[in-house]
Short mmCIF file of N, CA and C in Angstrom, two decimals:
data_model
loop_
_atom_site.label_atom_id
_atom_site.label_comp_id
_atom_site.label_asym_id
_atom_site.label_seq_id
_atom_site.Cartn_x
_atom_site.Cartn_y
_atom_site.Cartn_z
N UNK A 1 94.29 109.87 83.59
CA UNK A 1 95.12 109.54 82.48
C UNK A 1 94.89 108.06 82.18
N UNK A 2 94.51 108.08 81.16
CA UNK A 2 94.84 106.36 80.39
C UNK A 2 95.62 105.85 79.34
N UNK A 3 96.25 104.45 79.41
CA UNK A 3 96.99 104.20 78.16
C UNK A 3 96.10 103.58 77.09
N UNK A 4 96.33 103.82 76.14
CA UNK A 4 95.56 102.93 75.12
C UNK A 4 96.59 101.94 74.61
N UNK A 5 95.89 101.14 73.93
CA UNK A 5 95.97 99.77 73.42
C UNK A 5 97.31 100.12 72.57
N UNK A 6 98.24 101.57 72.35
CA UNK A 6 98.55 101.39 71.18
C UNK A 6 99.83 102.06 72.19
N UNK A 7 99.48 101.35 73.49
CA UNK A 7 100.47 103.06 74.43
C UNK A 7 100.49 104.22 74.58
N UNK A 8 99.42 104.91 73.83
CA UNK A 8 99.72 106.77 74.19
C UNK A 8 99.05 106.32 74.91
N UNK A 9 99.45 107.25 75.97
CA UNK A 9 98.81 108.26 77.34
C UNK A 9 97.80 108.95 76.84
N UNK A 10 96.50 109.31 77.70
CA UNK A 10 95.58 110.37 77.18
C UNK A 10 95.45 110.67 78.79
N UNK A 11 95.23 112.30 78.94
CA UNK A 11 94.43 112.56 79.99
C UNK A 11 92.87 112.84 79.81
N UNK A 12 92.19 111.90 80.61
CA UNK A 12 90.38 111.79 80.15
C UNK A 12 90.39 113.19 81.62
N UNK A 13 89.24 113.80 80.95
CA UNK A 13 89.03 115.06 81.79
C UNK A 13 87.22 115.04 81.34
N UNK A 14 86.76 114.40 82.23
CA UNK A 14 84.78 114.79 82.15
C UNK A 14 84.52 116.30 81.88
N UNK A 15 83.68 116.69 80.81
CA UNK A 15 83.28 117.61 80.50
C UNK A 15 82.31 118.40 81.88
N UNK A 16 82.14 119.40 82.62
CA UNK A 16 81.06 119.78 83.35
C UNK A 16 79.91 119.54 82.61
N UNK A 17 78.90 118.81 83.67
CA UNK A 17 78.04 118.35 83.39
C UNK A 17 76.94 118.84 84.60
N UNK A 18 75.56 117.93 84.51
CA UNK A 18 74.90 118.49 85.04
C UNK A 18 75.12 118.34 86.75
N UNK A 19 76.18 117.59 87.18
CA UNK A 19 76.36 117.89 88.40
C UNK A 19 76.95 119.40 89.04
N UNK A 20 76.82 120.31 88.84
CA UNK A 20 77.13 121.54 88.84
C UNK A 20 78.43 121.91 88.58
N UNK A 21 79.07 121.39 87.32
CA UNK A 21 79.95 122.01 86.92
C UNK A 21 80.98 121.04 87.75
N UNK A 22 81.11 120.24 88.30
CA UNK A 22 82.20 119.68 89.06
C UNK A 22 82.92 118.23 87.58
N UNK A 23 83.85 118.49 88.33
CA UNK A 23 85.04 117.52 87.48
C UNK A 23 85.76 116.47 88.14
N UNK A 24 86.12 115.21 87.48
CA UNK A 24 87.05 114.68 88.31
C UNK A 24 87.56 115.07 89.12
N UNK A 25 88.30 114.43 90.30
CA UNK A 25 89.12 114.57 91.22
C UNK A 25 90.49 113.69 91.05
N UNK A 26 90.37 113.10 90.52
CA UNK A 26 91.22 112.06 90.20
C UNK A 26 92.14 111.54 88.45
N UNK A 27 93.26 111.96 88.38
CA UNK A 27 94.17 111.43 87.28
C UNK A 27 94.08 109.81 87.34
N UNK A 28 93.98 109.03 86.13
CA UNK A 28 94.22 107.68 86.54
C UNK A 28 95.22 106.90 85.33
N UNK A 29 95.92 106.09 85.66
CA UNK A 29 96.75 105.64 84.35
C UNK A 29 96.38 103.97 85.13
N UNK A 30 96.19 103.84 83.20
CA UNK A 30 95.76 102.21 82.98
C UNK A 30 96.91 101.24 82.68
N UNK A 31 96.56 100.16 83.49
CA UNK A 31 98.31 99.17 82.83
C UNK A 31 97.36 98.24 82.25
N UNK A 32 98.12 98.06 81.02
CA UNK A 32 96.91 97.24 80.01
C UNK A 32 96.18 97.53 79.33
N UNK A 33 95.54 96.64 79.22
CA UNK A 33 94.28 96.42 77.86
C UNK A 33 93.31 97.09 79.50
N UNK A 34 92.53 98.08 79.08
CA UNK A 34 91.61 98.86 79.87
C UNK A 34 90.13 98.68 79.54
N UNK A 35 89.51 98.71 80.00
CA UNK A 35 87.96 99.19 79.57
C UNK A 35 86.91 100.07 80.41
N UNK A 36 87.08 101.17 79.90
CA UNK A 36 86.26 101.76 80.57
C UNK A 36 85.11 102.38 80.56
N UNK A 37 83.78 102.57 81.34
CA UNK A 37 82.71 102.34 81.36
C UNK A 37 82.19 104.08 82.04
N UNK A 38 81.50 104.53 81.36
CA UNK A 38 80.99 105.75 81.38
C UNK A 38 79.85 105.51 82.10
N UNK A 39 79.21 106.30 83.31
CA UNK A 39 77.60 106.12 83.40
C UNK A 39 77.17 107.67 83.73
N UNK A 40 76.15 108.12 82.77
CA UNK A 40 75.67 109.15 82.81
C UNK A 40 75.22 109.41 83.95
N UNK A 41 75.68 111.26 84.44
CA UNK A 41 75.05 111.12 85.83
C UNK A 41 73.85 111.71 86.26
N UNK A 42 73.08 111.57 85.22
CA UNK A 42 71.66 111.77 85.20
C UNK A 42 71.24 110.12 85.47
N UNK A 43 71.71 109.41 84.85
CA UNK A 43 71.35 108.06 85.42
C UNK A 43 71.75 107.55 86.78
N UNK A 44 72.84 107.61 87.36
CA UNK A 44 72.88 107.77 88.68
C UNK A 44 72.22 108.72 89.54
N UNK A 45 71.54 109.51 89.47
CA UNK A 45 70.96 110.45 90.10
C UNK A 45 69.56 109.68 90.20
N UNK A 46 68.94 108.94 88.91
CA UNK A 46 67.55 108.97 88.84
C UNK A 46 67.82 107.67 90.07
N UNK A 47 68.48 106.54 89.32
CA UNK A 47 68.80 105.52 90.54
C UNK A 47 68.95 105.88 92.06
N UNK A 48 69.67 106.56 92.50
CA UNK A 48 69.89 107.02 93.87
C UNK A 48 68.05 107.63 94.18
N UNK A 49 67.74 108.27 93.73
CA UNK A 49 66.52 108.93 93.76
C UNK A 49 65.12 107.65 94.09
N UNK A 50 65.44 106.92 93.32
CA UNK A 50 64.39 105.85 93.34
C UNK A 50 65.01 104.68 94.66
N UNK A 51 66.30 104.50 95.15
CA UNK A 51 66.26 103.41 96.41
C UNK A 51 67.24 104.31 97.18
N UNK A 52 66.71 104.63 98.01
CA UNK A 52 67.31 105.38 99.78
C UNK A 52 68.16 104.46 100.30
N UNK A 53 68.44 103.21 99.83
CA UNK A 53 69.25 102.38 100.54
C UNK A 53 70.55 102.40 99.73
N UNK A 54 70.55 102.57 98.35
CA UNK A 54 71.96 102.65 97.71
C UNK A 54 72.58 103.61 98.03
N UNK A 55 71.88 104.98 98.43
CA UNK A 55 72.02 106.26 98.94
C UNK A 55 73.35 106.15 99.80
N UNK A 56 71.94 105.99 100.91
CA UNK A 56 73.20 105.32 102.13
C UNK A 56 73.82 104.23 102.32
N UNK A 57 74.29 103.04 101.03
CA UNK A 57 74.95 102.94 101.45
C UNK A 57 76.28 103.53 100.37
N UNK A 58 75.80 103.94 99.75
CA UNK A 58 77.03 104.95 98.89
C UNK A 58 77.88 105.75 100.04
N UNK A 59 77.40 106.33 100.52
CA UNK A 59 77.80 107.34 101.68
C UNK A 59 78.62 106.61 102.87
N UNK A 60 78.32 105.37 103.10
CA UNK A 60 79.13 104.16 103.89
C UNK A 60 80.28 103.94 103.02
N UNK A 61 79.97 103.64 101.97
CA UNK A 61 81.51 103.29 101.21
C UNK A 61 82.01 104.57 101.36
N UNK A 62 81.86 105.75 100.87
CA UNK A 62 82.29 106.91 100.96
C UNK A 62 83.33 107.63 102.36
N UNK A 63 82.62 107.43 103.49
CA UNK A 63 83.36 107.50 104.69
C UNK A 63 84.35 106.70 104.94
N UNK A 64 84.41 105.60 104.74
CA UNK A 64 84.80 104.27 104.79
C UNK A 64 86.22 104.57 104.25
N UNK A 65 86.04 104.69 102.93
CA UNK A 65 87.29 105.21 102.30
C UNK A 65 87.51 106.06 102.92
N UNK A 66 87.23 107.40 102.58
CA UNK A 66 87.87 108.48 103.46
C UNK A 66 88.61 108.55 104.55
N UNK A 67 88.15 107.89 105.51
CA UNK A 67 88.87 107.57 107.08
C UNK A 67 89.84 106.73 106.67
N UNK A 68 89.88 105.67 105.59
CA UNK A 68 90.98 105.15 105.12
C UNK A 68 92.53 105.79 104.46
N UNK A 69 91.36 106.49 103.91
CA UNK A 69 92.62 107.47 103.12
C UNK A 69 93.67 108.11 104.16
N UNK A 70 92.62 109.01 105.08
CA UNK A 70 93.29 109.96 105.83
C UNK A 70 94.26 108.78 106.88
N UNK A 71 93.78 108.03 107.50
CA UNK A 71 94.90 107.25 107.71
C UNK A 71 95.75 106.59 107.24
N UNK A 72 95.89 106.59 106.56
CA UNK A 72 96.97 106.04 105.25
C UNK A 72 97.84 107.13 105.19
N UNK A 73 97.42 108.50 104.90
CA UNK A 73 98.11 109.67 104.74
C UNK A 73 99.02 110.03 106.13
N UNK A 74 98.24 109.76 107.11
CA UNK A 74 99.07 110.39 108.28
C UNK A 74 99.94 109.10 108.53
N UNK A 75 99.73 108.14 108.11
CA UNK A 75 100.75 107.19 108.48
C UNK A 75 102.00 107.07 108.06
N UNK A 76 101.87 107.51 106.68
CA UNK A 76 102.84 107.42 105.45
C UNK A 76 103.49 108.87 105.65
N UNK A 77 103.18 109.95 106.09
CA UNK A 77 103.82 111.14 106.73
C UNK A 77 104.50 110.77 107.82
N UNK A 78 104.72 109.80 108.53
CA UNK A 78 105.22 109.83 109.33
C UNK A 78 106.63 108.81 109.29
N UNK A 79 106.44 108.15 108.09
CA UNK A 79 107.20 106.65 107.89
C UNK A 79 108.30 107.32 107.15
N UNK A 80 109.38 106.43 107.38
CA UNK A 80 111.03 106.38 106.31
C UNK A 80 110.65 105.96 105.02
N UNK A 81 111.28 106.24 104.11
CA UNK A 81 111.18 105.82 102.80
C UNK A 81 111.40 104.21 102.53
N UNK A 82 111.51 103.59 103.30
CA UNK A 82 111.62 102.47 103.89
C UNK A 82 110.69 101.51 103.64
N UNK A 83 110.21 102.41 105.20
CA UNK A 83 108.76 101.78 105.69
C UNK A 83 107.68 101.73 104.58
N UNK A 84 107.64 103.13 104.01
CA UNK A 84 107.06 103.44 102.99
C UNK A 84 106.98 102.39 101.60
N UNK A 85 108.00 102.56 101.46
CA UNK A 85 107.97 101.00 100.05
C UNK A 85 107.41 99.88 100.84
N UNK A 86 108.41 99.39 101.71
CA UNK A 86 107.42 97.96 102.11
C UNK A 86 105.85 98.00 102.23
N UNK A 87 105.42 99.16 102.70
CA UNK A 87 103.86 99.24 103.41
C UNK A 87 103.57 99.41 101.62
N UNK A 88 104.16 99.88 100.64
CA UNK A 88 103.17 99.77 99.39
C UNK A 88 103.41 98.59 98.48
N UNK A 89 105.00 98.17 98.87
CA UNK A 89 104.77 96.64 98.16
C UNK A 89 104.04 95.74 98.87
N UNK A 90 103.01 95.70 100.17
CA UNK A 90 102.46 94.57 100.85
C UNK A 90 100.88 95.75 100.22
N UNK A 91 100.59 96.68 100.37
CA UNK A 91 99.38 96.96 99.17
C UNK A 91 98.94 96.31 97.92
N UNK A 92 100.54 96.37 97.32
CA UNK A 92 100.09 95.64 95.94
C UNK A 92 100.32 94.52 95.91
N UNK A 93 100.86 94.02 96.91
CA UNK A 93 100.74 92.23 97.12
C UNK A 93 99.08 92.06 97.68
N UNK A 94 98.59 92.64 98.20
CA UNK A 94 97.42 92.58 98.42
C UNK A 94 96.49 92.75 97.71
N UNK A 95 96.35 93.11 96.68
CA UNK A 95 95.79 93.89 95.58
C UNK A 95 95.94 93.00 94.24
N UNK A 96 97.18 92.75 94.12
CA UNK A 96 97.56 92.15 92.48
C UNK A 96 98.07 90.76 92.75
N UNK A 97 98.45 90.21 94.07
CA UNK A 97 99.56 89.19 94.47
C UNK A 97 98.99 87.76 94.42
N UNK A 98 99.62 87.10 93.47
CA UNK A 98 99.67 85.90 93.12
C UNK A 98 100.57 84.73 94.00
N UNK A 99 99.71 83.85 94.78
CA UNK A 99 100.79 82.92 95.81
C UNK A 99 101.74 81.93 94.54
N UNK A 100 102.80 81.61 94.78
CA UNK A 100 103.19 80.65 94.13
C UNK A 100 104.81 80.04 95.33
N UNK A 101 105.22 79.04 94.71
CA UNK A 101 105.90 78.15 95.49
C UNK A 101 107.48 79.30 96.16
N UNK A 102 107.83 80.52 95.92
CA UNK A 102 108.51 81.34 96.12
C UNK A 102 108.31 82.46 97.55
N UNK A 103 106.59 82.60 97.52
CA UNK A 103 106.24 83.51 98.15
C UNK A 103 104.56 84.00 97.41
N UNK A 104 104.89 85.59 97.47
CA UNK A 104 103.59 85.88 96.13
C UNK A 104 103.93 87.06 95.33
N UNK A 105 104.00 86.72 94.05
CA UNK A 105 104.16 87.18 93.29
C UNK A 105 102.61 88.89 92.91
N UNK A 106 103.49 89.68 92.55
CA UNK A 106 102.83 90.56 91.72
C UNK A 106 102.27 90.14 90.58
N UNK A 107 101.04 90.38 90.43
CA UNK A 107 100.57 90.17 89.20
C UNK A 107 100.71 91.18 88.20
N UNK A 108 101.45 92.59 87.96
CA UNK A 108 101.36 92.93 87.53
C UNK A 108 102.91 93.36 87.15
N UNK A 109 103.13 93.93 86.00
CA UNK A 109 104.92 94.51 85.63
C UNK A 109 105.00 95.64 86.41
N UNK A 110 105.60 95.90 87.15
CA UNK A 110 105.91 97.02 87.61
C UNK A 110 107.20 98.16 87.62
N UNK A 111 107.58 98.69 86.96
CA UNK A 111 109.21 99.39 87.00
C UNK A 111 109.58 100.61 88.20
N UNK A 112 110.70 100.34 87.92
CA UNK A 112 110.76 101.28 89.24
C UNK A 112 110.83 102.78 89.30
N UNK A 113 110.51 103.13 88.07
CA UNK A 113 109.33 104.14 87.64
C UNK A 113 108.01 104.29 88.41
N UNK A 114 107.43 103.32 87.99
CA UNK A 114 106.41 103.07 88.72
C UNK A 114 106.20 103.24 89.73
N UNK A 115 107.30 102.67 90.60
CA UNK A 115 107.02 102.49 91.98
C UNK A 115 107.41 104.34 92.50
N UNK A 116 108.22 104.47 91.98
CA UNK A 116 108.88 105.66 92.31
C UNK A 116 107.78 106.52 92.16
N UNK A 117 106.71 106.49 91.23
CA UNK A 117 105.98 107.57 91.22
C UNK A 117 104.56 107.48 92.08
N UNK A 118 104.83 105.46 92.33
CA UNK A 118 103.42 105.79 93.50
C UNK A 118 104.32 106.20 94.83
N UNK A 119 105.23 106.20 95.18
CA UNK A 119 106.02 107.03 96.34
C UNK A 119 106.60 108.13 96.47
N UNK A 120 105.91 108.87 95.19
CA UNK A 120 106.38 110.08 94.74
C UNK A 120 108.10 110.39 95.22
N UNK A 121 108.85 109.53 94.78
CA UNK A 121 110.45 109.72 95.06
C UNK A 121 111.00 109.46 93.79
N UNK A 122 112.67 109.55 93.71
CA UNK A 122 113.21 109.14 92.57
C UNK A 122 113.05 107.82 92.06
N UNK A 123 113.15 107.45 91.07
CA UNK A 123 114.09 106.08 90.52
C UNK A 123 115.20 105.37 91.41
N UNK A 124 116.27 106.62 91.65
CA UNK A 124 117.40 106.08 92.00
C UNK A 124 117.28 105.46 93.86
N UNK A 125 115.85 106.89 94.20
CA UNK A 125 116.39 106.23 95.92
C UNK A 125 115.19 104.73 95.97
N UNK A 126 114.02 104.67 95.10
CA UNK A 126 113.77 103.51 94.87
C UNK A 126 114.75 102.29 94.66
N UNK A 127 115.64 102.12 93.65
CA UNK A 127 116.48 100.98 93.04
C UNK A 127 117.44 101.25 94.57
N UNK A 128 117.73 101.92 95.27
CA UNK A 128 118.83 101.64 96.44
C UNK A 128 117.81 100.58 97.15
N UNK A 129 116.51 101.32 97.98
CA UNK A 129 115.63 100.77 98.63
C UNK A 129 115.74 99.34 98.41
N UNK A 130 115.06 99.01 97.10
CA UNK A 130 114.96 98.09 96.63
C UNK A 130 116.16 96.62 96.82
N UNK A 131 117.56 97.12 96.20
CA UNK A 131 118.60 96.52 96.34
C UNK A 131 118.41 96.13 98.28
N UNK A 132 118.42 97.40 98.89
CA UNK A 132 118.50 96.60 100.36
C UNK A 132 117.36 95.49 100.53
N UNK A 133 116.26 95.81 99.95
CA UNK A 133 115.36 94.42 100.00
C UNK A 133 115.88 93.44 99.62
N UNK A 134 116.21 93.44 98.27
CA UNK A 134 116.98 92.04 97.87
C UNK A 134 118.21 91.46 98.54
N UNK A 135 118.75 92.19 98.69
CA UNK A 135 119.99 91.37 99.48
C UNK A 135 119.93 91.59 100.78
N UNK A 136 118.29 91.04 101.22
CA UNK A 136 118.24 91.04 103.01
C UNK A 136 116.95 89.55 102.56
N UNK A 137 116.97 89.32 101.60
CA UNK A 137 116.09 88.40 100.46
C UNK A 137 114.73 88.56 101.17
N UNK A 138 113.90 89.34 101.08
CA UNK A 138 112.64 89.79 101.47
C UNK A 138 112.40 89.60 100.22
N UNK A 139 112.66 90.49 99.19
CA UNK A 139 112.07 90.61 97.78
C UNK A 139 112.74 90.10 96.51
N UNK A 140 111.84 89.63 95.68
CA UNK A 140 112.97 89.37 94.46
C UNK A 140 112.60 90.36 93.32
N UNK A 141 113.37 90.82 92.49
CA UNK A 141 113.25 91.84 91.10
C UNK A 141 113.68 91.13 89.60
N UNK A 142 112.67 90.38 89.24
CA UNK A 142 113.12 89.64 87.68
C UNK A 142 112.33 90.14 86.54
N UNK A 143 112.70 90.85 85.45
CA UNK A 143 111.81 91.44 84.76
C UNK A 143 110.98 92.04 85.04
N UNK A 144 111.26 93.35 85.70
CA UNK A 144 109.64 93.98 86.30
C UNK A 144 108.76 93.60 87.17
N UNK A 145 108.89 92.24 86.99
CA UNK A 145 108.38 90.91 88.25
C UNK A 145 108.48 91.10 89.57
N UNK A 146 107.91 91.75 90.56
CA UNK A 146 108.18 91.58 91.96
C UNK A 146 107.30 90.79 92.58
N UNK A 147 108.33 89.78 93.46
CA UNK A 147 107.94 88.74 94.23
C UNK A 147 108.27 89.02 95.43
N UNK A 148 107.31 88.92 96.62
CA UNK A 148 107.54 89.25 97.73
C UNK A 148 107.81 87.81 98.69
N UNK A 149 109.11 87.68 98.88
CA UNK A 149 109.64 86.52 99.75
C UNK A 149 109.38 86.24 101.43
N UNK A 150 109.17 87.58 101.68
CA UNK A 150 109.08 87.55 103.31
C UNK A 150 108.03 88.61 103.89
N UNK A 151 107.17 88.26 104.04
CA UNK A 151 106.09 89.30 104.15
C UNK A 151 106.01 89.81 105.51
N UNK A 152 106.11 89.08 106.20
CA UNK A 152 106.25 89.02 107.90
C UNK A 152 107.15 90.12 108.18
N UNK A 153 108.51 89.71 107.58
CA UNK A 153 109.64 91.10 107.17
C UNK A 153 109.06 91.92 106.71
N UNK A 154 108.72 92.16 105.60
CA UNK A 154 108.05 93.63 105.06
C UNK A 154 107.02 93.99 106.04
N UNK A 155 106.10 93.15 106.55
CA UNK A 155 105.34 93.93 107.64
C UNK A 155 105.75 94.82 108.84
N UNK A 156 107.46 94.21 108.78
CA UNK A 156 108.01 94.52 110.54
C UNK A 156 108.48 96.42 109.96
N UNK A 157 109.28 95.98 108.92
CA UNK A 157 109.49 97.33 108.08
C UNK A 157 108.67 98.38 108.44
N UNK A 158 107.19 98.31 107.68
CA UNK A 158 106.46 98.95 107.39
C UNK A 158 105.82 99.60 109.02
N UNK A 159 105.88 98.72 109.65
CA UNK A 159 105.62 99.06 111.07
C UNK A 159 106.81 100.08 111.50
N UNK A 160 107.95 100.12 111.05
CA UNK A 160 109.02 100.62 111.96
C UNK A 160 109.64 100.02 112.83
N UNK A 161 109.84 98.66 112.40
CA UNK A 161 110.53 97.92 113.12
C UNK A 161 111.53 97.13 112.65
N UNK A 162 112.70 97.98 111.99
CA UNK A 162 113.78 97.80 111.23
C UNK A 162 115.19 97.33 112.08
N UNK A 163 115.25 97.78 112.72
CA UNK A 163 116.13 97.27 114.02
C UNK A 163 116.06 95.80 114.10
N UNK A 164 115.10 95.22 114.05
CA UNK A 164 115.05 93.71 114.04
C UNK A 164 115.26 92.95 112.92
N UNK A 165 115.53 93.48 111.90
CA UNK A 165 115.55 93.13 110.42
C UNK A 165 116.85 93.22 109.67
N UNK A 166 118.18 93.68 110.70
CA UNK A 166 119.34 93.93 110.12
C UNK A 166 119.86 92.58 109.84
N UNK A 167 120.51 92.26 109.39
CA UNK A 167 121.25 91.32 108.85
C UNK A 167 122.45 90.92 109.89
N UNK A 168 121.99 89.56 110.05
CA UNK A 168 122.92 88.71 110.41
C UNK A 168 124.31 88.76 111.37
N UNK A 169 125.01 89.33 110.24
CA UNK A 169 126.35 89.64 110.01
C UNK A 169 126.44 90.52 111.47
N UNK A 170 128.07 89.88 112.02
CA UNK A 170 128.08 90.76 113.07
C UNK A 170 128.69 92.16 113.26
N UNK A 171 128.85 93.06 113.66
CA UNK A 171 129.19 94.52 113.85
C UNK A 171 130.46 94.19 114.18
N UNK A 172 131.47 94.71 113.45
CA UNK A 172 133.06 94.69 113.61
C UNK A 172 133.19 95.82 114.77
N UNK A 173 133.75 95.63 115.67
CA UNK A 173 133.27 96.38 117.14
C UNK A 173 135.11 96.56 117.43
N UNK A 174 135.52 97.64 117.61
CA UNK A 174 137.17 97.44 118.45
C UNK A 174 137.47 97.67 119.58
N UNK A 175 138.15 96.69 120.18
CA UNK A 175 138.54 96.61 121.18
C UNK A 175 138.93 97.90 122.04
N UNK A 176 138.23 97.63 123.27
CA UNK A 176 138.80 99.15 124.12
C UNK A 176 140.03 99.00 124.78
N UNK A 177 141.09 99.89 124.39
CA UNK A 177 141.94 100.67 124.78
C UNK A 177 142.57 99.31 126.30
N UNK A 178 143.65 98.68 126.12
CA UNK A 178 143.98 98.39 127.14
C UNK A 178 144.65 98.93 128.61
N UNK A 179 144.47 99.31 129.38
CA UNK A 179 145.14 100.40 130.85
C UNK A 179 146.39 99.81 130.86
#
């Protein structure tokens, strides 16, 4: 899927071609001004054909990812919805994140739409999530703007190591029972 310049959505779907009929694998949605670049795959074929070394190392990137993916997947199967946001807001701090005198900023708008749908969850248990970030001040939320304040924190998160990350404040505890 892509947005165009004017905001509609399109879903791009490759016609079968001469790779035997195979199709994308992948939906993609563009934030922004996009450009995207077609290469016939008769022209990649002739290329691969003519250097054995792009070959393999196509096939290196290829695994590479893969073993990435799949660990990513079993990791994120195993994590709280929690863990889960932090481990993808320190992705896209990694990815889009701009240092500035705060922490590092996202470079990109993000809503919590957005986020919700790269964590395939609601809106609403996102904006809770979220709120506990902010008022534990790990993260800030200004216009779509996410700035990540404490990364060290979001790392401990994302690890599963939330227990160490509670706040401050002490546990109103009552007194036992005098004999």
């Amino acid at each position: 899927m892509a947005t165009t310049i004017d905001l509609n959505e399109r879903v791009i779907e490759p016609s079968p071609g001469p790779a035997r009929g195979l199709r994308s694998v992948h939906n993609q949605r563009a934030r922004g001004l996009t450009r995207l670049f077609h290469i016939p795959f008769r022209t990649v074929q002739d290329q691969l054909d003519r250097d054995p070394n792009l070959t393999a190392s196509l096939l290196r990137l290829l695994a590479v990812r893969a073993r990435d993916l799949f660990d990513r997947l079993g990791k994120l199967g195993l994590m709280s919805f929690r863990a889960r946001l932090a481990y993808q807001l320190i992705a896209l701090g990694e990815r889009y994140g701009q240092p500035d005198r705060d922490g590092l900023s996202l470079g990109i708008r993000l809503s919590q739409e957005d986020l919700a749908a790269l964590l395939m969850a609601s809106r609403q248990h996102v904006n809770k999530e979220l709120r506990w970030l902010i008022d534990q001040h790990i993260v800030r939320v200004r216009y779509g703007r996410i700035t990540l304040l404490d990364i060290d924190r979001l790392r401990s998160i994302s690890d599963g190591k939330v227990h160490t990350l509670v706040s401050q404040v002490p546990l109103h505890r009552p007194h036992p029972p005098s004999c």
